[in-house]
mmCIF file of C-alpha atoms (C1' of nucleotides) in Angstrom:
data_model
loop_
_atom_site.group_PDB
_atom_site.id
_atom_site.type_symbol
_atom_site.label_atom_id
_atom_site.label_comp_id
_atom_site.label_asym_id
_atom_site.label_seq_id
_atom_site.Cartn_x
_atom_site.Cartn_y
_atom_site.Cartn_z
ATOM 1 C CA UNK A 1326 20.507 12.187 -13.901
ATOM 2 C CA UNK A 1327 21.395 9.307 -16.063
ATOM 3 C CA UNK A 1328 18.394 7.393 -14.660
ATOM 4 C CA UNK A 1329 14.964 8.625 -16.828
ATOM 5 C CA UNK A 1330 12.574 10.380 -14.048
ATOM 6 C CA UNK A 1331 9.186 7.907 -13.943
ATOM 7 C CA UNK A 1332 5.814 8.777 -14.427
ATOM 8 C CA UNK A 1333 3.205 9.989 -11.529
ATOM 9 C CA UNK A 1334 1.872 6.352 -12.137
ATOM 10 C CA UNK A 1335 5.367 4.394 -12.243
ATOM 11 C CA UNK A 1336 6.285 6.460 -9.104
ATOM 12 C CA UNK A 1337 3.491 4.739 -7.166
ATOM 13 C CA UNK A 1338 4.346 1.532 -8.331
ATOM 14 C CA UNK A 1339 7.510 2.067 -7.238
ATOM 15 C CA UNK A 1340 6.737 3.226 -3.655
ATOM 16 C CA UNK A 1341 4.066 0.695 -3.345
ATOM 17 C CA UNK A 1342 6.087 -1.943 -4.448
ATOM 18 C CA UNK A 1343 9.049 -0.228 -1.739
ATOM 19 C CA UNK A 1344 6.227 -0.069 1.196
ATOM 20 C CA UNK A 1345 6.248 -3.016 2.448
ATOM 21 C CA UNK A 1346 8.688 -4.633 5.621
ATOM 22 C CA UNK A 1347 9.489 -7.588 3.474
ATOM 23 C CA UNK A 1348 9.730 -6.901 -0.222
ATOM 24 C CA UNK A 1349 12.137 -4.105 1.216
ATOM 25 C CA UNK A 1350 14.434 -7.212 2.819
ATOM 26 C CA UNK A 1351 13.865 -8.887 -0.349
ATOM 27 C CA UNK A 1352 15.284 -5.734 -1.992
ATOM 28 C CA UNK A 1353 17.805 -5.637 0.753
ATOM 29 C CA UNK A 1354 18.953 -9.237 0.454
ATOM 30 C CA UNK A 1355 19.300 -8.633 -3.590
ATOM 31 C CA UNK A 1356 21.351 -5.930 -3.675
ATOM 32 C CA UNK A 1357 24.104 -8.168 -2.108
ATOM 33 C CA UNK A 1358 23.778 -10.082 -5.032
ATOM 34 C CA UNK A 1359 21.549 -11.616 -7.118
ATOM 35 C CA UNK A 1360 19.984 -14.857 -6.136
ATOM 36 C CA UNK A 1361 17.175 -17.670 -7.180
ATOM 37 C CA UNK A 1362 14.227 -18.401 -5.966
ATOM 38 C CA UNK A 1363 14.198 -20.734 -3.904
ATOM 39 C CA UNK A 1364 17.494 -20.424 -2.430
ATOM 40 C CA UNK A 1365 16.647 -16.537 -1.713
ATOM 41 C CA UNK A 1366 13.099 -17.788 -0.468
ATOM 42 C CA UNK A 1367 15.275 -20.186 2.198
ATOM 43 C CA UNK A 1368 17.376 -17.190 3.030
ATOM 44 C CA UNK A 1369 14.593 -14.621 3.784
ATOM 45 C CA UNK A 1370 12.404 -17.509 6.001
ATOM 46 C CA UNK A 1371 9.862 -17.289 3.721
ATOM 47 C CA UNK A 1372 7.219 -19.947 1.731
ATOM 48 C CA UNK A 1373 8.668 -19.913 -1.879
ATOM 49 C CA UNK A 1374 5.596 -18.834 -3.654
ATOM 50 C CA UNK A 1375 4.282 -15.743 -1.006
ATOM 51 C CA UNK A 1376 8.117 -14.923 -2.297
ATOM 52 C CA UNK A 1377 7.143 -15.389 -5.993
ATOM 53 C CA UNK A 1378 4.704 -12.695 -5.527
ATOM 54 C CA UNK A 1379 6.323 -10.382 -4.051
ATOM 55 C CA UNK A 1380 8.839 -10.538 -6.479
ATOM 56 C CA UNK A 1381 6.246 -10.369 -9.060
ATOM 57 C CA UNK A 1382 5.232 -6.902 -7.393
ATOM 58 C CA UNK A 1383 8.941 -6.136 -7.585
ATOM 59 C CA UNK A 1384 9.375 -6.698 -11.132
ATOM 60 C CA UNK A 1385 6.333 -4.855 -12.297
ATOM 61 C CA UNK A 1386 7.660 -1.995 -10.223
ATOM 62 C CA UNK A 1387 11.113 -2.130 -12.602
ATOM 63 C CA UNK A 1388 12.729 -2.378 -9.191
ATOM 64 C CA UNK A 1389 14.416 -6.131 -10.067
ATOM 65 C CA UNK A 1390 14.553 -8.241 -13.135
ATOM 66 C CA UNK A 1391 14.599 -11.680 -13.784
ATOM 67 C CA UNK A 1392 16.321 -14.191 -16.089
ATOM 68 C CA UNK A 1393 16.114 -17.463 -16.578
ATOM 69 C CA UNK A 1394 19.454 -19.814 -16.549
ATOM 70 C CA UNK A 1395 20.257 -23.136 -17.148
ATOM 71 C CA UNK A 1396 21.964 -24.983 -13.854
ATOM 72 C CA UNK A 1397 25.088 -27.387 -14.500
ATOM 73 C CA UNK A 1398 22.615 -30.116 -13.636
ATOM 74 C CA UNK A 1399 19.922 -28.999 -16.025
ATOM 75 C CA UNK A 1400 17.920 -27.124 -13.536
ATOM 76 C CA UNK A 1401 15.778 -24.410 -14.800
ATOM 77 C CA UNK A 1402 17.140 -21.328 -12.271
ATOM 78 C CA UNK A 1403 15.517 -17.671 -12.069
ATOM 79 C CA UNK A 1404 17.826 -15.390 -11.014
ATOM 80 C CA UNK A 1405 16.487 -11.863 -9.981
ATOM 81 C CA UNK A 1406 19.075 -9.150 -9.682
ATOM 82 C CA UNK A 1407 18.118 -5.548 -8.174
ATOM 83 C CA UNK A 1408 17.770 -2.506 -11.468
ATOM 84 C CA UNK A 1409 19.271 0.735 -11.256
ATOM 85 C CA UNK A 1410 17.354 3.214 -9.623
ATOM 86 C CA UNK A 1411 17.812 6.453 -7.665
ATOM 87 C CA UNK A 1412 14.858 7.945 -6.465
ATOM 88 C CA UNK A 1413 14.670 11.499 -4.623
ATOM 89 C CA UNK A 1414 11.569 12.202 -3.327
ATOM 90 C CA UNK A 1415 11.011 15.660 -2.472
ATOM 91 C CA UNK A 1416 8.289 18.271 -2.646
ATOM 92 C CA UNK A 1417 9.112 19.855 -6.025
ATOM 93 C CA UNK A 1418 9.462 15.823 -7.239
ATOM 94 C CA UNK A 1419 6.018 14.935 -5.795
ATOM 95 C CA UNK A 1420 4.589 17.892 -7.598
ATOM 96 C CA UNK A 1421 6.151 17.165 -11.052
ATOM 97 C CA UNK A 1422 5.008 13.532 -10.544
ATOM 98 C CA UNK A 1423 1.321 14.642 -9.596
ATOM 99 C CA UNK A 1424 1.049 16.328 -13.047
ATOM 100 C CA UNK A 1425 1.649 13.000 -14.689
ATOM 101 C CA UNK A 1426 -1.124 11.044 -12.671
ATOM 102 C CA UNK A 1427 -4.032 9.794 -15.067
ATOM 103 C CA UNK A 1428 -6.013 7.700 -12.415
ATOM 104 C CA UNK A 1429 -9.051 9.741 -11.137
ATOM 105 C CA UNK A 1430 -8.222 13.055 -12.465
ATOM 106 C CA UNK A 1431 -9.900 16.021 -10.590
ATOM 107 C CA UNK A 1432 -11.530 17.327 -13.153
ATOM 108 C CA UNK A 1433 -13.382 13.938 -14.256
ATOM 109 C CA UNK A 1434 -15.613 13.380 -11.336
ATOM 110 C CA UNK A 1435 -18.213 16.144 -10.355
ATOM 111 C CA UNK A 1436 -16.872 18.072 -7.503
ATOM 112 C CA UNK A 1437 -18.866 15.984 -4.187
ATOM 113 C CA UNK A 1438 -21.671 18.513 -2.607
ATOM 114 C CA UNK A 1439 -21.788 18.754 0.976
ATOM 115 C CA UNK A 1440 -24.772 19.561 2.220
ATOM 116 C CA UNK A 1441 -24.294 21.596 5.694
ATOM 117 C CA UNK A 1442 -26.584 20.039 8.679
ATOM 118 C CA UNK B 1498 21.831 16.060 5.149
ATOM 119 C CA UNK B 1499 20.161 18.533 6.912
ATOM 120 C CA UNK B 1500 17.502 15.345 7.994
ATOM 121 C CA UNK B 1501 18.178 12.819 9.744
ATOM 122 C CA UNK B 1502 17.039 9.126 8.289
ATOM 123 C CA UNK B 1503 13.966 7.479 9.313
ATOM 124 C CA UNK B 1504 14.494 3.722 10.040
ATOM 125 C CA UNK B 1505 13.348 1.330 8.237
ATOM 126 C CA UNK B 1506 9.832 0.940 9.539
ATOM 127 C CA UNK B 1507 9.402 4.786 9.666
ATOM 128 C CA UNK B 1508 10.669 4.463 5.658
ATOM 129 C CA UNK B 1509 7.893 2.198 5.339
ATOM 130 C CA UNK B 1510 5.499 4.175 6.764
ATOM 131 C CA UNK B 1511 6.530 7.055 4.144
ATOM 132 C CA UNK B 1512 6.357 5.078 1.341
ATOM 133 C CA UNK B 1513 3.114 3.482 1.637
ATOM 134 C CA UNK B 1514 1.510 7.086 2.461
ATOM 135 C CA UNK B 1515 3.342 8.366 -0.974
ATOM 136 C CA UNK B 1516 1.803 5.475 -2.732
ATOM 137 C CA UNK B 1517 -0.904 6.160 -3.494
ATOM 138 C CA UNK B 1518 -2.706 8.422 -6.618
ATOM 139 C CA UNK B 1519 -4.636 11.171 -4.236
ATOM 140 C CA UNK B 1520 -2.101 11.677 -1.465
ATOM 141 C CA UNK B 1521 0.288 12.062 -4.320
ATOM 142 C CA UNK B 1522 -1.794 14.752 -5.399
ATOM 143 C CA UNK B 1523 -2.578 16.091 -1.528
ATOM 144 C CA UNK B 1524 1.465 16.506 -1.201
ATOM 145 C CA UNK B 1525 1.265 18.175 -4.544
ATOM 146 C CA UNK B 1526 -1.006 20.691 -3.797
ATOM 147 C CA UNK B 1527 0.113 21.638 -0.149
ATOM 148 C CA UNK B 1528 3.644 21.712 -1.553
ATOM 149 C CA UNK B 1529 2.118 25.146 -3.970
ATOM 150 C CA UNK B 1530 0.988 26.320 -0.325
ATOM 151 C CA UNK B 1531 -0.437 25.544 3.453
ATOM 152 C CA UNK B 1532 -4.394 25.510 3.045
ATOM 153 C CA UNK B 1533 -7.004 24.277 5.593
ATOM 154 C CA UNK B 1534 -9.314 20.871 4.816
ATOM 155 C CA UNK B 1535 -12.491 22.264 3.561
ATOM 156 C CA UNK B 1536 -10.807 24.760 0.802
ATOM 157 C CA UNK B 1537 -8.477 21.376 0.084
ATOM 158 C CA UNK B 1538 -11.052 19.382 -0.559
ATOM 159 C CA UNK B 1539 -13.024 21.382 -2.960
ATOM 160 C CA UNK B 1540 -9.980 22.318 -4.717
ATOM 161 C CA UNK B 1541 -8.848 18.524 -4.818
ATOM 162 C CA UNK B 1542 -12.619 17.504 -5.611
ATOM 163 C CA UNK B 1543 -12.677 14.504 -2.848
ATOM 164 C CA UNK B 1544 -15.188 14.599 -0.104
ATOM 165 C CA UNK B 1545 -13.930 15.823 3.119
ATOM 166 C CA UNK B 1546 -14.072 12.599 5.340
ATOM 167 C CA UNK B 1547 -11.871 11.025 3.154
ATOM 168 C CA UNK B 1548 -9.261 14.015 2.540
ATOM 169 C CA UNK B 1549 -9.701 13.583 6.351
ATOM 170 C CA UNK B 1550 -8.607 10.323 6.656
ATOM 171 C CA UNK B 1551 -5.380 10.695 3.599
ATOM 172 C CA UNK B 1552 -4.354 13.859 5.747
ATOM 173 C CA UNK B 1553 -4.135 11.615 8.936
ATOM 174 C CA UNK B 1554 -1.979 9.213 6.733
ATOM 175 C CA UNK B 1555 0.215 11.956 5.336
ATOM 176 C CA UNK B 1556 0.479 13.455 9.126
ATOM 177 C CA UNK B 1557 1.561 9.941 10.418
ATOM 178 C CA UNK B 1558 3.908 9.664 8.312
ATOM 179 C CA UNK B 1559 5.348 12.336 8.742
ATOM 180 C CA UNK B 1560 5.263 14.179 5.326
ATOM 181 C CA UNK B 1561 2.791 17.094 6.371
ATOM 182 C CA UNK B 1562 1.900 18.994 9.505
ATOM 183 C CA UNK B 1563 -1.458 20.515 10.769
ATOM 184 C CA UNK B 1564 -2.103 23.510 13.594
ATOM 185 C CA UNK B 1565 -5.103 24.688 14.408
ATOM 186 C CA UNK B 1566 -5.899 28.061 13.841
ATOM 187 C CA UNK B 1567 -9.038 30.879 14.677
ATOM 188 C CA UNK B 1568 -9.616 32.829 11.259
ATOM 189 C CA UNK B 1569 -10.962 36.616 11.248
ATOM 190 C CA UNK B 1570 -14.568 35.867 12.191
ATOM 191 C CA UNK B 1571 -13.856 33.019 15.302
ATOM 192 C CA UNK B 1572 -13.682 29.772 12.705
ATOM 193 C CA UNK B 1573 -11.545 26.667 13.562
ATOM 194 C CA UNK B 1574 -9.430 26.334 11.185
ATOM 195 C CA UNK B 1575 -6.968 23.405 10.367
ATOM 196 C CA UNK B 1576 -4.045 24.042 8.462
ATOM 197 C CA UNK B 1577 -1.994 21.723 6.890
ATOM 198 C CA UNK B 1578 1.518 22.276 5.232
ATOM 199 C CA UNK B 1579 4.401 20.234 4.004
ATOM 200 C CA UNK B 1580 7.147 19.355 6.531
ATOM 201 C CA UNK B 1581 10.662 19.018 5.234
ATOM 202 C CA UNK B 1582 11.832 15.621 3.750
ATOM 203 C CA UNK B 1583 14.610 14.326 1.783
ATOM 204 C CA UNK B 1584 14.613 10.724 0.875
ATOM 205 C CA UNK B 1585 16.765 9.500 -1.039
ATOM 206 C CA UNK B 1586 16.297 5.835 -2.365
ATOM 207 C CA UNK B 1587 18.922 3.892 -3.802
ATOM 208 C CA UNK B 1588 19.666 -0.185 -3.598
ATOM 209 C CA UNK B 1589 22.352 0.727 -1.156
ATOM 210 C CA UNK B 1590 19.975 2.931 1.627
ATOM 211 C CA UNK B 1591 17.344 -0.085 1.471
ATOM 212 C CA UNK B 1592 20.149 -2.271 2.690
ATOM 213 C CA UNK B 1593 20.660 0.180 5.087
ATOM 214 C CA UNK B 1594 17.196 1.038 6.254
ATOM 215 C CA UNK B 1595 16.478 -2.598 6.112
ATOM 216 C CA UNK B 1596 18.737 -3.769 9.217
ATOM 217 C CA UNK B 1597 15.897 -1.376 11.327
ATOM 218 C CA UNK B 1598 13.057 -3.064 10.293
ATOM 219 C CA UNK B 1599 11.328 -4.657 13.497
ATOM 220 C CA UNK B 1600 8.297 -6.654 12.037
ATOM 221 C CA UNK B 1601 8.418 -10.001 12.000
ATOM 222 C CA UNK B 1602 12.527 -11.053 12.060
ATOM 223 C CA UNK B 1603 13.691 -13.533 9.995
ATOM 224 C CA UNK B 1604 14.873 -15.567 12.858
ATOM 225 C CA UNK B 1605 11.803 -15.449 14.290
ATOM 226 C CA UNK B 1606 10.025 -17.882 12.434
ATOM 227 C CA UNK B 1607 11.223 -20.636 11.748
ATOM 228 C CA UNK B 1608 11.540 -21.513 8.292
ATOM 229 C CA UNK B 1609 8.778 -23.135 6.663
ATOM 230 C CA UNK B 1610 9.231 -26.466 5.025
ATOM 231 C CA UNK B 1611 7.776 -27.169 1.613
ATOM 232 C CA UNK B 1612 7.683 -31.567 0.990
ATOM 233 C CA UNK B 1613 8.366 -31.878 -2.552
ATOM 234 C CA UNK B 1614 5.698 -34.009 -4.185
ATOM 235 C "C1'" DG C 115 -34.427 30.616 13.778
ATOM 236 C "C1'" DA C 116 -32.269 29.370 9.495
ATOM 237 C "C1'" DC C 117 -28.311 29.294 6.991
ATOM 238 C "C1'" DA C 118 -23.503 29.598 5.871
ATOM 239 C "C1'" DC C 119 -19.135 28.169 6.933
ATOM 240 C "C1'" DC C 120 -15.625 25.401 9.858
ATOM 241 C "C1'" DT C 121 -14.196 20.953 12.482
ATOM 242 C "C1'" DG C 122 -14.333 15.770 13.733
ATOM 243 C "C1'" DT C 123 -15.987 10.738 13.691
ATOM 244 C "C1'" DC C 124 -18.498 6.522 13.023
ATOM 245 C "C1'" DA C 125 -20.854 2.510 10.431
ATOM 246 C "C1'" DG C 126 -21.050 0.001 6.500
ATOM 247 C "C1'" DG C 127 -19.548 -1.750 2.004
ATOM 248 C "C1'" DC C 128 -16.412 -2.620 -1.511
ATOM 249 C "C1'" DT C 129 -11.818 -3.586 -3.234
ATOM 250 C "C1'" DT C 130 -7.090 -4.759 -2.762
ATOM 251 C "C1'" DT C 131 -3.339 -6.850 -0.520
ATOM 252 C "C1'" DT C 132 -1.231 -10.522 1.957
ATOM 253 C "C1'" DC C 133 -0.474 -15.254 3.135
ATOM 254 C "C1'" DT C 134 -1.155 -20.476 3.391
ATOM 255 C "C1'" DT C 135 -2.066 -24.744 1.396
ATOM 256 C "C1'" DA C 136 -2.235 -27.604 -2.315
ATOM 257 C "C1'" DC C 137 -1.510 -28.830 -6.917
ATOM 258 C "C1'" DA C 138 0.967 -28.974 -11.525
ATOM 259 C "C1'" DC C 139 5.244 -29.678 -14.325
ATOM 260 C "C1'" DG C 140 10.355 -30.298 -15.173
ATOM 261 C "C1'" DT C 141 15.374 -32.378 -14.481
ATOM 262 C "C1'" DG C 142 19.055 -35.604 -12.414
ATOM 263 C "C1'" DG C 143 20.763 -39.304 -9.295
ATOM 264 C "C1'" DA C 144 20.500 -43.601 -6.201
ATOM 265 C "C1'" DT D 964 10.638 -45.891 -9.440
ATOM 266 C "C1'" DC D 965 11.313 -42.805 -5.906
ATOM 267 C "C1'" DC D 966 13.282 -38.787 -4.095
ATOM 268 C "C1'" DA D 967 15.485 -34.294 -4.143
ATOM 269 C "C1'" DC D 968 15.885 -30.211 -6.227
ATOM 270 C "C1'" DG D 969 14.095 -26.479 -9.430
ATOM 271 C "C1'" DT D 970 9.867 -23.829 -11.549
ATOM 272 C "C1'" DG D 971 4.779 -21.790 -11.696
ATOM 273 C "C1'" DT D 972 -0.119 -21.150 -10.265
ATOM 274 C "C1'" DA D 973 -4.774 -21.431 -8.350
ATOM 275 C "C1'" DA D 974 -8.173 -21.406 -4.377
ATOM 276 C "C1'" DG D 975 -9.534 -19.609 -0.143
ATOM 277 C "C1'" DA D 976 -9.126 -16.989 4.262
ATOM 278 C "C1'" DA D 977 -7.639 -13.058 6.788
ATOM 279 C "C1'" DA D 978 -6.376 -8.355 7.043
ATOM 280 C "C1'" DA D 979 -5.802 -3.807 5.407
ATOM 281 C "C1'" DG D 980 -7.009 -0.034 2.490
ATOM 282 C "C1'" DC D 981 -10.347 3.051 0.294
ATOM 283 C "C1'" DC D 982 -14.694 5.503 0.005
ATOM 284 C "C1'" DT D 983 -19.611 7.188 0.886
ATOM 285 C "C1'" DG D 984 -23.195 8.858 3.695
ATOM 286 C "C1'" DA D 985 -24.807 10.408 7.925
ATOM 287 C "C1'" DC D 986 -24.168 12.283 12.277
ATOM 288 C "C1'" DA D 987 -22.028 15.336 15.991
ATOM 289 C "C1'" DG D 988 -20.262 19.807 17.445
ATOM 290 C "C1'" DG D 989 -18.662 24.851 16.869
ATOM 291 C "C1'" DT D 990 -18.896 30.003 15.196
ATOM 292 C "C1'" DG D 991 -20.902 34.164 12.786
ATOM 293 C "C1'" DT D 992 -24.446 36.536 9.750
ATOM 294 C "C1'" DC D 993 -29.149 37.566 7.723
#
DNA sequence: GACACCTGTCAGGCTTTTCTTACACGTGGA
DNA sequence: TCCACGTGTAAGAAAAGCCTGACAGGTGTC
């Protein structure tokens, strides 16, 4: 309730950026705290920048944020943290998020003929 | 309550057949009522082969079930409805649902070195 | 027979996603 | 200077997803 309910097209951002075995460990590892890059790339067993993408994907999604920091030693740090979210996905939500959808609406494209054998 | 959870590549599974514009719509649609493929697809405005192919997806998954049925005048009809699902995603059940994720372990691989320049 | 419906599936093409490898730049310490 | 750590990004290959068009079969009605 306190968390705003997305759009159609947020939702699948959000699931998309959910379906998939390793961003969900990534989302998994974050939500035991936040972590940086490469540390969190080390962690997982995975190359640093296939990481960077998926937390790119992440991001967009409004699943994690980032921040910048400055390190004692004057490292440049980005620390990614998991948002708040709380998604319930049931029929009546998938039908209040289909209203919102604006990709490839039904009534754009001409209804495809079928022409029976 | 009343369902039990999937694991985590089942949750997977779900999410990537939510994510996604049309089969967002599909769910939509059967959620107002069962209807068989050809009626859904006119009413969607996709050709059939594909509705064929996002119902498969949907069916996989889990989210939506399909029986065959004769109609009044000896027609094979395939109905598809909306089976019961409750997922609720939060940080904490994606820590959860990723300790059952089977593909490709993190001590599997080893981890892969990166030389610095 | 020709047509109206219903079902399924396959081949091909296009687009998107996923991943590796390699390069670029920055700081601090021996 | 060289090395260790941090950051980002671009090119290319491999795989998966999405979609169209054409074909196969079935039933019942005009």
């Amino acid at each position: 309730m306190t968390v705003a309910q997305p759009t159609g097209d947020e939702l699948v951002e959000m699931l998309a950026a959910l379906a998939n075995p390793l961003r969900l460990r990534i989302m998994a590892k974050l939500a035991e705290g936040r972590d940086y890059v490469s540390h969190l790339a080390r962690e997982i067993g995975v190359s640093r920048p296939l990481l960077h993408m998926h937390l790119q994907r992440l991001e967009a999604a409004g699943l994690i944020t980032g921040s910048f920091e400055l390190s004692d030693d004057g490292k440049a740090m980005k620390y990614y943290e998991v948002a708040e979210f709380d998604l319930h996905l049931t029929a009546a939500a998938l039908v209040a998020a289909a209203q919102t959808l604006t990709s490839s609406e039904p009534t754009t494209g001409p209804a495809p003929k079928e022409r029976s054998r």
